[in-house]
Every structure is written in C-alpha cells, then in structure tokens.
Amino acid sequence: MLSTESAKKLLWAAELTFETPETFGMYEDDDPLALQMLNMNDMFAPCTGDGEYIPDEELPRVAELFLWYGMAGVLHWVSQRRGGVRSAFAHYNRMIDFVAAEELIKTELRQSSKRAYAKRQYMIGIDNAV
C-alpha cells in the first residue's frame, strides 16, 4: 500500500484534484482542502461543479483504486463514500459496477494467483447489479 504522501503525489500527477502543489497559491483565496478534493464535475449529474474531499487516512485507498482501475476506481470510491449514490450517466454507473464486482472478488480471493483462474461472472449495466 502507498504512503499518504505517495498517494497525494500520484493523485496530483494524474490531475484528479482541484489543486496541485504547482497550481496552489495562484489566487489569494485558494483553499488548502482543494489539494485533497477530487474533481467530480459532471460525473454524477450534468452541468454540476462537484468535489469529494479525501481524508488523509483514505488517500492510500483512493490511490490504490486509481492504480487498479483508473477513473473507474475513483468513481467507485466516491459512490461508496456517498452511500452508494448513482450517476445520472449510465456509462459511469457501469464503471462503478465493474469496480464493485472486481473488489468483491478481490475480497473473496485474496491471492492474485487464485483470482487469475477463478471463473466468475457478473452483470454490468443494470442499476445496482452489484
């Protein structure tokens, strides 16, 4: 698992937060919380400005999900943090469902060698399929 600092650096390099150390301080009213605020604009509803703050203790988990699944992992984390909220967009819901299904398999089969050969099926694209 990544350290908190390594997780921050990864999320900043991927430009997933509203601010990075390079952009922070350009304006006098910049909020330091923006350095750990995921940019969720237009992800859960159209034409919305939206963000989700990542507490320090969750930074390694969010970074790990991003490493495993890309933006789908981040969307899954935000959805779970918000009590399983769904997006207005089917595309993003499929991404959330995919990660939920894969994370369930990872929980059941902790060894990657067992997961590699496990024949599992799940459905994606049906609201709350997982």
Short mmCIF file of C-alpha atoms in Angstrom, two decimals:
data_model
loop_
_atom_site.label_atom_id
_atom_site.label_comp_id
_atom_site.label_asym_id
_atom_site.label_seq_id
_atom_site.Cartn_x
_atom_site.Cartn_y
_atom_site.Cartn_z
CA MET A 1 0.00 0.00 0.00
CA LEU A 2 1.20 3.50 -0.80
CA SER A 3 2.08 6.01 1.88
CA THR A 4 -0.12 9.07 2.30
CA GLU A 5 2.49 11.28 0.65
CA SER A 6 2.99 8.91 -2.29
CA ALA A 7 -0.78 8.71 -2.73
CA LYS A 8 -1.03 12.52 -2.85
CA LYS A 9 1.74 12.71 -5.42
CA LEU A 10 0.05 10.12 -7.61
CA LEU A 11 -3.34 11.84 -7.46
CA TRP A 12 -1.73 15.21 -8.19
CA ALA A 13 0.28 13.81 -11.12
CA ALA A 14 -2.95 12.38 -12.55
CA GLU A 15 -4.59 15.80 -12.02
CA LEU A 16 -7.53 14.29 -10.17
CA THR A 17 -7.75 17.02 -7.54
CA PHE A 18 -8.88 20.61 -7.93
CA GLU A 19 -5.43 21.87 -6.96
CA THR A 20 -1.88 20.54 -7.14
CA PRO A 21 1.21 21.97 -5.44
CA GLU A 22 2.09 23.61 -8.78
CA THR A 23 -1.25 25.43 -9.07
CA PHE A 24 -1.97 26.07 -5.40
CA GLY A 25 -1.47 29.66 -4.29
CA MET A 26 -2.12 31.25 -7.67
CA TYR A 27 -5.06 33.05 -6.06
CA GLU A 28 -5.11 34.53 -2.59
CA ASP A 29 -8.35 32.73 -1.68
CA ASP A 30 -7.09 29.22 -2.61
CA ASP A 31 -8.34 26.65 -0.13
CA PRO A 32 -5.81 24.04 1.05
CA LEU A 33 -8.62 21.46 1.12
CA ALA A 34 -8.63 21.63 -2.69
CA LEU A 35 -5.31 19.75 -2.69
CA GLN A 36 -7.24 16.67 -1.50
CA MET A 37 -10.55 17.39 -3.22
CA LEU A 38 -11.34 15.07 -6.12
CA ASN A 39 -12.74 16.90 -9.11
CA MET A 40 -16.11 15.25 -9.76
CA ASN A 41 -17.51 17.96 -12.03
CA ASP A 42 -20.19 16.50 -14.31
CA MET A 43 -19.61 12.92 -13.07
CA PHE A 44 -22.76 12.36 -11.04
CA ALA A 45 -25.03 14.94 -12.66
CA PRO A 46 -24.79 17.11 -15.77
CA CYS A 47 -23.61 20.69 -15.50
CA THR A 48 -22.52 20.44 -11.89
CA GLY A 49 -19.48 21.63 -10.01
CA ASP A 50 -18.75 18.79 -7.63
CA GLY A 51 -15.91 17.52 -5.50
CA GLU A 52 -15.21 14.95 -2.82
CA TYR A 53 -12.65 15.54 -0.10
CA ILE A 54 -10.27 12.63 0.61
CA PRO A 55 -9.35 12.39 4.30
CA ASP A 56 -5.67 11.60 4.96
CA GLU A 57 -6.44 8.05 6.05
CA GLU A 58 -8.29 7.34 2.77
CA LEU A 59 -5.60 8.72 0.42
CA PRO A 60 -3.75 5.37 0.04
CA ARG A 61 -7.03 3.56 -0.73
CA VAL A 62 -8.09 6.07 -3.38
CA ALA A 63 -4.64 5.93 -4.98
CA GLU A 64 -4.74 2.12 -4.95
CA LEU A 65 -8.16 2.09 -6.62
CA PHE A 66 -6.86 4.54 -9.21
CA LEU A 67 -3.82 2.33 -9.89
CA TRP A 68 -6.00 -0.77 -10.29
CA TYR A 69 -8.94 0.70 -12.22
CA GLY A 70 -8.18 4.26 -13.32
CA MET A 71 -11.02 6.76 -13.08
CA ALA A 72 -13.50 3.91 -12.56
CA GLY A 73 -11.84 3.20 -9.21
CA VAL A 74 -12.14 6.83 -8.17
CA LEU A 75 -15.81 6.94 -9.15
CA HIS A 76 -16.44 3.75 -7.17
CA TRP A 77 -14.80 5.24 -4.06
CA VAL A 78 -16.84 8.45 -4.30
CA SER A 79 -20.04 6.48 -4.87
CA GLN A 80 -19.39 4.34 -1.80
CA ARG A 81 -18.43 7.35 0.29
CA ARG A 82 -21.74 8.94 -0.65
CA GLY A 83 -23.75 5.90 0.40
CA GLY A 84 -23.89 4.14 -2.96
CA VAL A 85 -25.10 7.15 -4.93
CA ARG A 86 -25.52 6.52 -8.65
CA SER A 87 -24.57 8.79 -11.51
CA ALA A 88 -27.07 10.31 -13.90
CA PHE A 89 -24.91 8.73 -16.63
CA ALA A 90 -25.14 5.02 -17.44
CA HIS A 91 -21.50 4.99 -18.56
CA TYR A 92 -20.25 5.99 -15.11
CA ASN A 93 -22.63 3.55 -13.40
CA ARG A 94 -21.15 0.71 -15.46
CA MET A 95 -17.70 1.79 -14.30
CA ILE A 96 -18.83 1.83 -10.66
CA ASP A 97 -20.46 -1.61 -11.05
CA PHE A 98 -17.33 -3.07 -12.64
CA VAL A 99 -15.10 -1.96 -9.77
CA ALA A 100 -17.62 -3.14 -7.16
CA ALA A 101 -17.73 -6.59 -8.75
CA GLU A 102 -13.95 -6.86 -9.03
CA GLU A 103 -13.40 -5.63 -5.49
CA LEU A 104 -15.83 -8.26 -4.23
CA ILE A 105 -13.77 -10.94 -5.99
CA LYS A 106 -10.57 -9.48 -4.52
CA THR A 107 -12.14 -9.70 -1.06
CA GLU A 108 -13.21 -13.31 -1.55
CA LEU A 109 -9.99 -14.44 -3.24
CA ARG A 110 -7.11 -12.54 -1.67
CA GLN A 111 -4.34 -14.30 -3.62
CA SER A 112 -3.89 -12.93 -7.13
CA SER A 113 -2.95 -16.41 -8.37
CA LYS A 114 -6.37 -17.70 -7.28
CA ARG A 115 -8.19 -14.70 -8.80
CA ALA A 116 -6.37 -15.17 -12.09
CA TYR A 117 -8.02 -18.55 -12.70
CA ALA A 118 -11.32 -18.05 -10.89
CA LYS A 119 -14.22 -18.30 -13.28
CA ARG A 120 -16.54 -15.55 -12.12
CA GLN A 121 -19.33 -13.81 -13.95
CA TYR A 122 -21.27 -10.70 -13.16
CA MET A 123 -23.54 -8.29 -14.99
CA ILE A 124 -22.74 -4.69 -15.66
CA GLY A 125 -25.16 -2.06 -16.85
CA ILE A 126 -28.15 -2.88 -14.69
CA ASP A 127 -28.69 -0.36 -11.91
CA ASN A 128 -27.41 -1.73 -8.63
CA ALA A 129 -26.39 -5.03 -10.27
CA VAL A 130 -23.68 -5.49 -7.67
#
